[in-house]
Amino acid sequence: MESHGGSYGFGCSVEAKKWMNLIGVLWIQALSGTNFDFSGYSSALKQVLQISQVQLNNLAVASDLGKVLGWISGYAIRRMPLWAVLLIATSMGLVGYGVQWLVITQKISLNYSEVYLLCFLAGNSICWLNTVGFILCIRNFPTRKAMALAISTSYNGLTAAVFTLIVKAMTLADGTLYLLLNAVLPLVIGSVAFTFIRQIRPTEDFVAERRVFVILNIIAIVLGFYLLPVDFFSLSSTFSYKMYAVGMVVLLLAPLCIPATIYARNRKSDGNGYYSRISDDNDNNRNDVLGKLFHISEEDTNVEENAGGFLTEGLEENRGNSGESSIPWNCSEPVPELGEEHNLFQLLRSVDFWLYFFVYFCGATLGLAYSNNLGQIAQSRGHSNSTVFVALYSSSAFFGRLMSAGPDYFPRESGLGRPAWMGLALIPMPVAFFYLATGDSASLYVSTAFIGMCSGFIISTAVSTTAELFGTNSFGINHNILVANIPLGSLLFGYMAALIYDSNAQGNAVEEKLSRMVMCMGVKCYRLTFLIWGCICLVGLILNCFLLLRTRRLYRTRYTREEGKRDSS
């Protein structure tokens, strides 16, 4: 089912197909962040269903509730081929979003509870798509997994901006098209991608991989900046937007130059290039290569093949010859190792996990709750077009996710672990919320950019952090348990915002008496909400300090060992 090095005959094909896999993941991620464009069509959905702000918020919660069952995708990917998991994911999205589009365009009529179930199904599809992408990045790039995960999750943050450009190219204003795009585009690109994405045996050229990731990051940065002006400068016609969309497609296809170059280079050298070292005809050579992976991996990654044909890898620390057997710890639980594998029961008993869980809850989850309410927030401030802010948040989240690979380009000797970087990303968030509460005219633009960037950084960093702290063998399950806090946060944060919004609208002259829809206008609609959310961010920052104190010795020990290995080699 899965393909390995010798299946393609030449090492060059193996390497080219490995990068094709990553490009396929980038395309899927660029079109699967469908939860980020809820604000683009939420107002229209609210009007068609004639529901209150609390009920609208519950639909956003329903989408997030789909993540509660995301752990099922972790089990599925262990027992099913990747193409089957991808097909299930895109099919759920097609039904979940497609039927909602029929409702919002008034082609069919469904009651509130039925739309709620559709939102749940659509939200669950996102977890399945993300799991496929994360697992491919971890398995195909065991020594550069953080770089692969950063760039793949960054493309996920571009979905709303990509869809906004497509909507403008088609109609200039119809927000209902977001739902149609959510339903169709992931299915189309998924159908193309599952013809070639697969497990590829990792190769040994670490320097070349690093250079390729630099090129991919440059392309991604150009794409991110390319999409920014569309939302702030109106073009003259849909034709102009169509031409701009063509440029976007070119940039999305640009990474294809990498596998094409690798293939052409190795064909020119008649298969005598660097990557031809790995072959199924030489098992001893392959074992030697994998042995090098064990020895010089930046994350001490162990690679093994399980019964299902997938490669799994652990991040278990090599204890070395020094006899080190423990690290000073401040609790009575067993002394952990960085990357020690945690099954479900070990995970739920871990103090580190619950600290990590609530740090994510007070940071990334709160940022997502803000994005879910962004349409109504913009409307309450007098902005009729919320797509500008939706795309601003999405683009900022993209750059935040891309920057999460930054720690891997810094000197490893510093011992600064990922929890420390998550803490740095949390610092601007309470400031942004407090600034929003002031009602300054620029606050909505500035704060949306900072909240999107910080929450995007945390979301992307958390993927690598989960693998580092709790192992990779059960990553698909463990990380989906972590993101299960998103529905809880969406419910609590969103419901609180909706209650404050509706209470401020009760005496508002804008309230519509002929329907159940209630509107609130002015800074007061969300001022108290922003103050509370800012305080919650501060709580998350404090919890992150505890997590940092508990894990910093683990990271420093690992970096010290790696430095010793480099010195002795």
Coordinates of C-alpha atoms in Angstrom, one line a residue:
M1 CA 0.0 0.0 0.0
E2 CA 2.6 2.5 1.0
S3 CA 5.7 3.2 -1.0
H4 CA 9.2 3.1 0.0
G5 CA 12.6 4.0 -1.4
G6 CA 13.1 1.0 -3.7
S7 CA 9.6 1.1 -5.2
Y8 CA 10.6 3.8 -7.6
G9 CA 13.9 2.3 -8.8
F10 CA 16.0 5.4 -8.4
G11 CA 16.8 7.4 -5.3
C12 CA 16.0 10.6 -7.2
S13 CA 12.4 9.5 -7.7
V14 CA 12.1 8.8 -4.0
E15 CA 13.3 12.3 -3.1
A16 CA 11.2 14.0 -5.8
K17 CA 8.1 12.1 -4.6
K18 CA 8.8 13.0 -1.0
W19 CA 8.6 16.7 -1.9
M20 CA 5.6 16.1 -4.1
N21 CA 3.9 14.6 -1.0
L22 CA 4.7 17.8 0.9
I23 CA 3.4 20.0 -1.9
G24 CA 0.2 17.9 -2.0
V25 CA -0.2 18.5 1.8
L26 CA 0.3 22.3 1.2
W27 CA -2.4 22.4 -1.3
I28 CA -4.8 20.5 0.9
Q29 CA -4.0 22.7 3.8
A30 CA -4.4 25.9 1.8
L31 CA -8.0 24.9 1.1
S32 CA -9.0 23.0 4.2
G33 CA -8.9 25.8 6.8
T34 CA -12.6 26.2 6.3
N35 CA -13.3 27.1 9.9
F36 CA -11.5 30.4 9.5
D37 CA -14.1 31.9 7.0
F38 CA -17.1 31.4 9.2
S39 CA -17.3 35.2 9.7
G40 CA -17.6 35.6 6.0
Y41 CA -21.0 34.0 5.8
S42 CA -22.2 34.1 9.4
S43 CA -24.3 37.3 9.0
A44 CA -26.1 35.8 6.0
L45 CA -26.7 32.6 7.8
K46 CA -28.1 34.5 10.8
Q47 CA -30.5 36.4 8.6
V48 CA -31.7 33.3 6.7
L49 CA -32.3 31.3 9.8
Q50 CA -33.6 34.3 11.7
I51 CA -31.7 33.4 14.9
S52 CA -30.1 35.4 17.7
Q53 CA -26.4 36.0 18.3
V54 CA -26.4 33.2 20.9
Q55 CA -27.8 30.7 18.5
L56 CA -25.4 31.8 15.8
N57 CA -22.5 31.3 18.2
N58 CA -23.8 27.8 18.9
L59 CA -23.4 27.0 15.2
A60 CA -19.8 28.0 15.4
V61 CA -19.5 25.9 18.5
A62 CA -21.0 23.0 16.6
S63 CA -18.3 23.2 14.0
D64 CA -15.7 23.2 16.7
L65 CA -17.5 20.3 18.5
G66 CA -16.5 18.2 15.5
K67 CA -13.0 18.3 16.9
V68 CA -14.2 16.3 19.9
L69 CA -14.3 13.2 17.7
G70 CA -11.1 14.1 15.8
W71 CA -9.2 11.4 17.7
I72 CA -11.0 8.9 15.6
S73 CA -8.9 10.0 12.6
G74 CA -5.8 9.1 14.6
Y75 CA -7.0 5.5 14.9
A76 CA -8.2 5.4 11.3
I77 CA -4.9 6.5 9.9
R78 CA -3.2 3.6 11.7
R79 CA -5.5 1.1 10.0
M80 CA -6.5 2.6 6.7
P81 CA -4.6 3.8 3.6
L82 CA -4.1 7.5 3.4
W83 CA -6.2 7.9 0.3
A84 CA -9.2 6.3 2.2
V85 CA -8.8 8.7 5.2
L86 CA -8.5 11.6 2.8
L87 CA -11.7 10.5 0.9
I88 CA -13.7 10.2 4.1
A89 CA -12.5 13.7 5.2
T90 CA -13.4 15.5 1.9
S91 CA -16.8 13.6 1.7
M92 CA -17.8 14.8 5.2
G93 CA -16.9 18.4 4.2
L94 CA -18.9 18.1 1.0
V95 CA -22.0 17.1 2.8
G96 CA -21.5 19.4 5.8
Y97 CA -20.9 22.6 3.9
G98 CA -22.7 21.7 0.7
V99 CA -26.1 21.3 2.3
Q100 CA -25.5 24.5 4.3
W101 CA -25.0 26.3 1.0
L102 CA -28.3 25.0 -0.2
V103 CA -29.9 26.3 3.0
I104 CA -28.3 29.7 2.9
T105 CA -29.3 30.2 -0.8
Q106 CA -32.8 29.1 0.2
K107 CA -32.8 26.2 -2.3
I108 CA -33.9 23.9 0.6
S109 CA -35.2 24.6 4.1
L110 CA -33.9 23.0 7.2
N111 CA -34.5 23.6 10.9
Y112 CA -31.9 24.9 13.3
S113 CA -31.0 21.5 14.8
E114 CA -30.4 20.0 11.3
V115 CA -28.1 22.9 10.4
Y116 CA -26.3 22.3 13.8
L117 CA -25.6 18.7 12.9
L118 CA -24.2 19.8 9.5
C119 CA -21.8 22.2 11.2
F120 CA -20.7 19.4 13.5
L121 CA -20.0 17.1 10.5
A122 CA -18.1 19.9 8.6
G123 CA -16.0 20.6 11.7
N124 CA -15.0 16.9 12.0
S125 CA -13.9 16.8 8.4
I126 CA -11.2 19.4 9.2
C127 CA -9.6 17.2 11.9
W128 CA -9.3 14.3 9.4
L129 CA -7.7 16.5 6.8
N130 CA -5.3 18.0 9.3
T131 CA -4.3 14.5 10.7
V132 CA -3.4 13.3 7.2
G133 CA -1.2 16.4 6.7
F134 CA 0.5 16.2 10.1
I135 CA 1.2 12.5 9.9
L136 CA 2.8 12.8 6.4
C137 CA 5.0 15.7 7.6
I138 CA 6.2 13.8 10.7
R139 CA 6.9 10.5 8.9
N140 CA 8.4 11.9 5.7
F141 CA 10.6 14.4 7.4
P142 CA 11.6 12.9 10.8
T143 CA 14.6 15.2 11.2
R144 CA 12.9 18.4 9.9
K145 CA 9.4 17.7 11.1
A146 CA 9.0 21.1 12.8
M147 CA 9.9 22.9 9.5
A148 CA 7.5 20.7 7.5
L149 CA 4.7 21.2 10.0
A150 CA 5.2 25.0 10.2
I151 CA 4.9 25.5 6.5
S152 CA 2.0 23.1 6.1
T153 CA 0.0 24.6 8.9
S154 CA 0.8 28.1 7.6
Y155 CA -0.9 27.3 4.4
N156 CA -3.9 26.3 6.4
G157 CA -4.1 29.8 7.7
L158 CA -4.4 31.2 4.1
T159 CA -7.8 29.5 3.4
A160 CA -10.0 32.5 4.2
A161 CA -7.8 34.9 2.2
V162 CA -7.7 32.5 -0.8
F163 CA -11.5 32.1 -0.7
T164 CA -12.0 35.8 -0.3
L165 CA -10.1 36.4 -3.5
I166 CA -12.1 33.7 -5.3
V167 CA -15.4 35.2 -4.1
K168 CA -14.4 38.7 -5.3
A169 CA -13.3 37.2 -8.6
M170 CA -16.7 35.6 -9.1
T171 CA -19.2 38.1 -7.6
L172 CA -17.4 40.9 -5.7
A173 CA -19.8 40.6 -2.7
D174 CA -21.7 37.3 -2.4
G175 CA -20.7 35.8 1.0
T176 CA -22.8 32.7 0.5
L177 CA -20.1 31.4 -2.0
Y178 CA -17.8 30.7 1.0
L179 CA -19.9 27.7 1.8
L180 CA -19.8 26.4 -1.7
L181 CA -16.1 26.8 -1.9
N182 CA -15.7 25.1 1.5
A183 CA -17.6 22.1 0.2
V184 CA -16.1 21.7 -3.3
L185 CA -12.5 22.8 -3.4
P186 CA -11.1 20.5 -0.7
L187 CA -12.8 17.6 -2.4
V188 CA -11.3 18.5 -5.8
I189 CA -7.8 19.0 -4.6
G190 CA -8.0 16.0 -2.3
S191 CA -9.1 13.8 -5.3
V192 CA -6.0 15.0 -7.1
A193 CA -3.6 14.6 -4.1
F194 CA -4.6 11.1 -3.0
T195 CA -3.3 9.8 -6.4
F196 CA 0.3 10.5 -5.3
I197 CA 0.6 11.2 -1.6
R198 CA 2.0 8.3 0.3
Q199 CA 4.6 7.3 2.9
I200 CA 8.2 7.8 1.7
R201 CA 11.2 6.3 3.5
P202 CA 13.2 9.3 4.9
T203 CA 16.6 10.1 3.3
E204 CA 19.8 11.4 4.8
D205 CA 20.6 14.7 3.1
F206 CA 19.8 17.1 6.0
V207 CA 21.6 20.1 4.5
A208 CA 19.7 19.8 1.2
E209 CA 16.4 19.5 3.1
R210 CA 17.2 22.7 5.0
R211 CA 17.9 24.6 1.8
V212 CA 14.7 23.4 0.2
F213 CA 12.7 24.5 3.2
V214 CA 14.2 27.9 2.9
I215 CA 13.0 28.1 -0.7
L216 CA 9.6 26.9 0.3
N217 CA 9.4 29.5 3.0
I218 CA 10.4 32.3 0.6
I219 CA 7.6 31.2 -1.8
A220 CA 5.1 31.1 1.1
I221 CA 6.1 34.6 2.2
V222 CA 5.7 35.9 -1.3
L223 CA 2.2 34.3 -1.5
G224 CA 1.2 35.7 1.9
F225 CA 2.2 39.3 0.9
Y226 CA 0.6 38.8 -2.5
L227 CA -2.8 38.1 -0.9
L228 CA -2.7 41.0 1.5
P229 CA -3.4 44.0 -0.9
V230 CA -6.6 42.4 -2.3
D231 CA -8.5 43.0 0.9
F232 CA -7.5 46.6 1.3
F233 CA -7.5 48.0 -2.2
S234 CA -10.6 47.5 -4.4
L235 CA -10.0 46.6 -8.0
S236 CA -12.2 47.9 -10.8
S237 CA -14.0 44.8 -11.8
T238 CA -14.3 41.0 -11.4
F239 CA -12.0 40.6 -14.4
S240 CA -9.2 42.4 -12.5
Y241 CA -9.7 40.0 -9.5
K242 CA -9.7 37.1 -11.9
M243 CA -6.3 38.2 -13.2
Y244 CA -5.1 38.5 -9.6
A245 CA -6.4 35.1 -8.9
V246 CA -4.3 33.7 -11.7
G247 CA -1.2 35.0 -10.0
M248 CA -2.3 33.3 -6.8
V249 CA -2.6 30.0 -8.6
V250 CA 0.9 30.4 -10.1
L251 CA 2.3 31.0 -6.6
L252 CA 0.5 27.9 -5.3
L253 CA 2.0 25.9 -8.1
A254 CA 5.5 27.4 -7.7
P255 CA 6.7 24.7 -5.2
L256 CA 6.5 22.2 -8.0
C257 CA 9.8 23.5 -9.3
I258 CA 11.5 21.7 -6.4
P259 CA 10.7 18.1 -7.3
A260 CA 11.0 18.9 -11.0
T261 CA 14.5 20.3 -10.4
I262 CA 15.5 17.2 -8.2
Y263 CA 14.2 14.8 -10.9
A264 CA 15.9 16.7 -13.8
R265 CA 19.2 16.9 -11.9
N266 CA 19.4 13.3 -11.1
R267 CA 18.2 12.2 -14.6
K268 CA 21.1 14.3 -16.0
S269 CA 23.6 12.5 -13.8
D270 CA 22.1 9.1 -14.9
G271 CA 21.0 8.2 -11.4
N272 CA 24.4 8.7 -9.9
G273 CA 23.3 11.6 -7.8
Y274 CA 23.4 11.8 -4.0
Y275 CA 19.9 10.3 -3.5
S276 CA 20.7 7.1 -5.3
R277 CA 22.4 5.9 -2.2
I278 CA 19.1 4.4 -0.9
S279 CA 17.9 1.3 -2.8
D280 CA 15.9 -1.8 -1.9
D281 CA 18.6 -3.9 -3.5
N282 CA 21.0 -3.0 -0.7
D283 CA 19.4 -3.5 2.7
N284 CA 22.7 -3.0 4.4
N285 CA 23.1 0.4 2.8
R286 CA 19.6 1.4 3.9
N287 CA 20.2 0.3 7.4
D288 CA 23.4 2.3 7.4
V289 CA 21.5 5.4 6.3
L290 CA 18.8 4.9 8.9
G291 CA 21.6 4.4 11.5
K292 CA 22.8 7.9 10.6
L293 CA 19.3 9.2 11.2
F294 CA 19.4 7.7 14.7
H295 CA 22.8 9.3 15.4
I296 CA 22.6 12.8 14.1
S297 CA 18.8 13.5 14.1
E298 CA 18.1 17.0 15.5
E299 CA 15.3 15.4 17.5
D300 CA 16.7 11.9 18.2
T301 CA 14.0 10.4 16.0
N302 CA 13.7 6.6 16.0
V303 CA 12.2 5.3 12.8
E304 CA 10.4 2.0 12.6
E305 CA 7.9 0.3 10.4
N306 CA 4.6 -1.0 12.0
A307 CA 2.4 -3.8 10.9
G308 CA 0.2 -1.6 8.8
G309 CA 3.0 -0.5 6.5
F310 CA 3.4 2.9 8.0
L311 CA 6.6 4.3 9.4
T312 CA 6.3 5.4 13.0
E313 CA 8.9 7.3 14.9
G314 CA 9.4 8.0 18.5
L315 CA 11.3 10.9 20.0
E316 CA 12.7 8.9 22.9
E317 CA 15.9 10.4 24.1
N318 CA 19.0 8.2 23.9
R319 CA 20.4 7.8 27.3
G320 CA 23.9 7.7 26.1
N321 CA 26.9 6.1 27.8
S322 CA 27.1 8.6 30.7
G323 CA 24.6 6.6 32.8
E324 CA 22.2 9.5 33.1
S325 CA 19.0 8.1 34.4
S326 CA 17.0 10.9 35.9
I327 CA 16.4 14.6 35.7
P328 CA 15.5 16.6 38.8
W329 CA 11.7 16.9 39.0
N330 CA 9.4 18.8 41.3
C331 CA 6.5 16.2 41.6
S332 CA 6.0 12.7 42.6
E333 CA 5.1 11.3 39.2
P334 CA 7.6 9.2 37.2
V335 CA 10.5 11.2 35.7
P336 CA 9.6 11.9 32.0
E337 CA 12.0 12.0 29.0
L338 CA 11.6 14.5 26.2
G339 CA 9.6 12.7 23.5
E340 CA 8.7 9.8 25.8
E341 CA 5.7 8.0 24.3
H342 CA 2.4 8.6 26.1
N343 CA -0.6 6.5 25.5
L344 CA -4.1 7.9 26.2
F345 CA -4.1 7.0 29.9
Q346 CA -0.6 8.3 30.5
L347 CA -1.5 11.5 28.7
L348 CA -4.5 12.2 30.8
R349 CA -2.5 11.6 34.0
S350 CA 0.3 13.9 33.0
V351 CA 0.5 17.3 34.8
D352 CA 2.4 18.7 31.9
F353 CA -0.4 17.8 29.5
W354 CA -3.0 19.7 31.5
L355 CA -0.8 22.7 31.8
Y356 CA -0.2 22.5 28.1
F357 CA -4.0 22.0 27.5
F358 CA -5.0 25.2 29.3
V359 CA -2.2 27.2 27.8
Y360 CA -3.5 26.3 24.4
F361 CA -7.1 27.0 25.7
C362 CA -6.2 30.5 26.8
G363 CA -4.2 31.3 23.7
A364 CA -5.0 29.6 20.4
T365 CA -8.5 28.6 21.3
L366 CA -9.4 32.1 22.5
G367 CA -7.9 33.5 19.2
L368 CA -10.2 31.2 17.2
A369 CA -13.2 32.3 19.3
Y370 CA -12.3 35.8 18.4
S371 CA -12.2 34.9 14.7
N372 CA -15.6 33.2 14.9
N373 CA -17.1 36.4 16.3
L374 CA -15.2 38.7 14.0
G375 CA -18.1 39.3 11.6
Q376 CA -20.4 40.5 14.3
I377 CA -17.6 42.5 16.0
A378 CA -16.9 44.4 12.7
Q379 CA -20.6 44.9 12.1
S380 CA -21.0 46.4 15.6
R381 CA -18.2 48.8 14.9
G382 CA -20.0 50.0 11.8
H383 CA -18.1 48.1 9.1
S384 CA -20.5 46.6 6.5
N385 CA -17.9 44.5 4.9
S386 CA -16.4 42.0 7.3
T387 CA -14.4 40.1 4.7
V388 CA -11.6 42.6 5.1
F389 CA -11.1 41.6 8.7
V390 CA -11.6 37.9 8.0
A391 CA -8.8 38.0 5.4
L392 CA -6.6 40.1 7.7
Y393 CA -7.0 37.6 10.5
S394 CA -6.3 34.7 8.1
S395 CA -3.2 36.3 6.6
S396 CA -1.8 37.3 10.0
A397 CA -2.4 33.7 11.2
F398 CA -0.5 32.5 8.1
F399 CA 2.6 34.6 8.9
G400 CA 2.3 33.5 12.6
R401 CA 2.3 29.9 11.6
L402 CA 5.2 30.4 9.2
M403 CA 7.3 32.0 11.9
S404 CA 6.8 29.1 14.2
A405 CA 9.7 27.4 12.4
G406 CA 12.0 30.2 13.6
P407 CA 13.3 28.3 16.7
D408 CA 14.7 25.6 14.4
Y409 CA 16.9 28.2 12.7
F410 CA 18.3 29.5 16.0
P411 CA 21.3 28.0 17.7
R412 CA 20.2 24.8 19.4
E413 CA 22.7 25.3 22.3
S414 CA 20.5 27.9 23.9
G415 CA 18.2 25.2 25.2
L416 CA 15.1 27.4 24.6
G417 CA 12.3 25.0 24.2
R418 CA 9.0 25.4 22.3
P419 CA 7.0 26.2 25.5
A420 CA 9.1 29.3 25.8
W421 CA 8.3 30.4 22.3
M422 CA 4.6 29.8 23.0
G423 CA 4.9 32.1 26.0
L424 CA 6.5 34.8 23.9
A425 CA 3.6 34.5 21.4
L426 CA 1.1 34.9 24.3
I427 CA 2.4 38.2 25.5
P428 CA 0.9 40.5 22.8
M429 CA -2.6 38.9 23.0
P430 CA -3.8 40.5 26.2
V431 CA -2.5 43.9 25.0
A432 CA -4.4 43.5 21.8
F433 CA -7.7 42.7 23.6
F434 CA -7.3 45.6 26.0
Y435 CA -6.6 47.9 23.0
L436 CA -9.8 46.7 21.4
A437 CA -11.7 47.6 24.5
T438 CA -10.6 51.3 24.1
G439 CA -12.7 51.6 21.0
D440 CA -9.9 53.4 19.0
S441 CA -10.6 53.5 15.3
A442 CA -7.5 51.6 14.4
S443 CA -7.8 49.0 17.2
L444 CA -9.9 46.6 15.1
Y445 CA -7.2 46.4 12.4
V446 CA -4.2 46.4 14.6
S447 CA -5.6 44.0 17.2
T448 CA -7.0 41.6 14.6
A449 CA -3.5 41.3 13.0
F450 CA -1.8 40.7 16.3
I451 CA -4.3 38.2 17.6
G452 CA -4.2 36.3 14.3
M453 CA -0.5 36.2 14.2
C454 CA -0.1 35.1 17.8
S455 CA -2.8 32.4 17.7
G456 CA -1.4 31.2 14.4
F457 CA 2.1 30.9 15.9
I458 CA 0.7 28.9 18.9
I459 CA -1.4 26.6 16.8
S460 CA 1.6 25.7 14.6
T461 CA 4.1 25.4 17.4
A462 CA 1.7 23.2 19.4
V463 CA 1.8 20.5 16.7
S464 CA 5.6 20.1 17.1
T465 CA 5.3 20.5 20.9
T466 CA 2.8 17.6 21.2
A467 CA 5.2 15.4 19.3
E468 CA 8.2 16.5 21.5
L469 CA 6.5 16.2 24.9
F470 CA 4.3 13.2 24.3
G471 CA 5.9 11.2 21.5
T472 CA 5.0 10.6 17.9
N473 CA 3.6 7.0 17.8
S474 CA 0.3 8.2 19.3
F475 CA 0.5 11.7 17.9
G476 CA -2.7 11.5 15.8
I477 CA -4.7 10.7 18.9
N478 CA -2.8 12.9 21.4
H479 CA -3.0 16.1 19.4
N480 CA -6.6 15.6 18.6
I481 CA -7.3 15.3 22.3
L482 CA -5.5 18.6 22.8
V483 CA -7.5 20.5 20.2
A484 CA -10.7 19.0 21.6
N485 CA -10.5 22.0 24.0
I486 CA -11.4 24.2 21.0
P487 CA -15.1 23.3 21.3
L488 CA -15.1 24.0 25.0
G489 CA -13.4 27.3 24.5
S490 CA -15.7 28.2 21.6
L491 CA -18.7 27.4 23.8
L492 CA -17.5 29.3 26.8
F493 CA -15.9 32.3 25.1
G494 CA -18.5 32.6 22.4
Y495 CA -21.5 32.2 24.7
M496 CA -20.1 34.8 27.0
A497 CA -19.6 37.2 24.1
A498 CA -23.1 36.5 22.8
L499 CA -24.8 37.1 26.2
I500 CA -23.0 40.4 26.6
Y501 CA -23.8 41.4 23.0
D502 CA -27.5 40.6 23.4
S503 CA -27.8 42.3 26.7
N504 CA -26.4 45.5 25.2
A505 CA -28.8 45.2 22.3
Q506 CA -31.9 45.0 24.4
G507 CA -32.2 48.8 24.7
N508 CA -30.7 49.5 21.3
A509 CA -32.8 51.3 18.7
V510 CA -31.3 49.1 16.0
E511 CA -33.1 46.1 17.5
E512 CA -35.5 44.6 14.9
K513 CA -39.0 44.0 16.4
L514 CA -40.3 42.1 13.4
S515 CA -37.9 39.2 13.8
R516 CA -35.9 37.3 16.3
M517 CA -32.7 38.8 15.1
V518 CA -31.1 41.4 17.5
M519 CA -28.4 43.8 16.5
C520 CA -26.1 45.9 18.7
M521 CA -24.1 48.9 17.5
G522 CA -21.2 50.6 19.1
V523 CA -18.0 49.8 21.2
K524 CA -20.1 48.8 24.2
C525 CA -21.3 45.6 22.5
Y526 CA -18.0 43.9 23.1
R527 CA -16.0 46.1 25.5
L528 CA -16.6 43.9 28.6
T529 CA -15.9 40.8 26.5
F530 CA -12.5 42.1 25.4
L531 CA -11.5 43.0 28.9
I532 CA -12.4 39.4 30.1
W533 CA -10.6 37.8 27.2
G534 CA -7.5 39.9 27.9
C535 CA -7.5 38.7 31.5
I536 CA -7.9 35.1 30.3
C537 CA -4.8 35.5 28.1
L538 CA -2.9 36.7 31.2
V539 CA -3.9 33.5 33.0
G540 CA -2.6 31.5 30.0
L541 CA 0.7 33.3 30.2
I542 CA 1.1 32.4 33.9
L543 CA 0.3 28.7 33.2
N544 CA 2.8 28.7 30.4
C545 CA 5.5 29.9 32.9
F546 CA 4.8 26.8 35.0
L547 CA 5.0 24.6 31.9
L548 CA 8.3 26.2 30.9
L549 CA 9.8 25.6 34.3
R550 CA 8.8 22.0 34.2
T551 CA 10.2 21.3 30.7
R552 CA 13.2 23.6 30.3
R553 CA 15.6 21.0 31.8
L554 CA 14.4 18.4 29.4
Y555 CA 15.2 20.7 26.4
R556 CA 18.5 21.7 27.8
T557 CA 19.5 18.1 28.4
R558 CA 18.6 17.2 24.9
Y559 CA 20.5 20.1 23.3
T560 CA 23.6 19.3 25.5
R561 CA 23.6 15.7 24.4
E562 CA 23.3 16.8 20.7
E563 CA 26.2 19.2 21.2
G564 CA 28.2 16.3 22.7
K565 CA 27.4 14.1 19.7
R566 CA 28.5 16.8 17.3
D567 CA 31.8 17.4 19.2
S568 CA 32.6 13.7 19.2
S569 CA 31.8 13.1 15.6

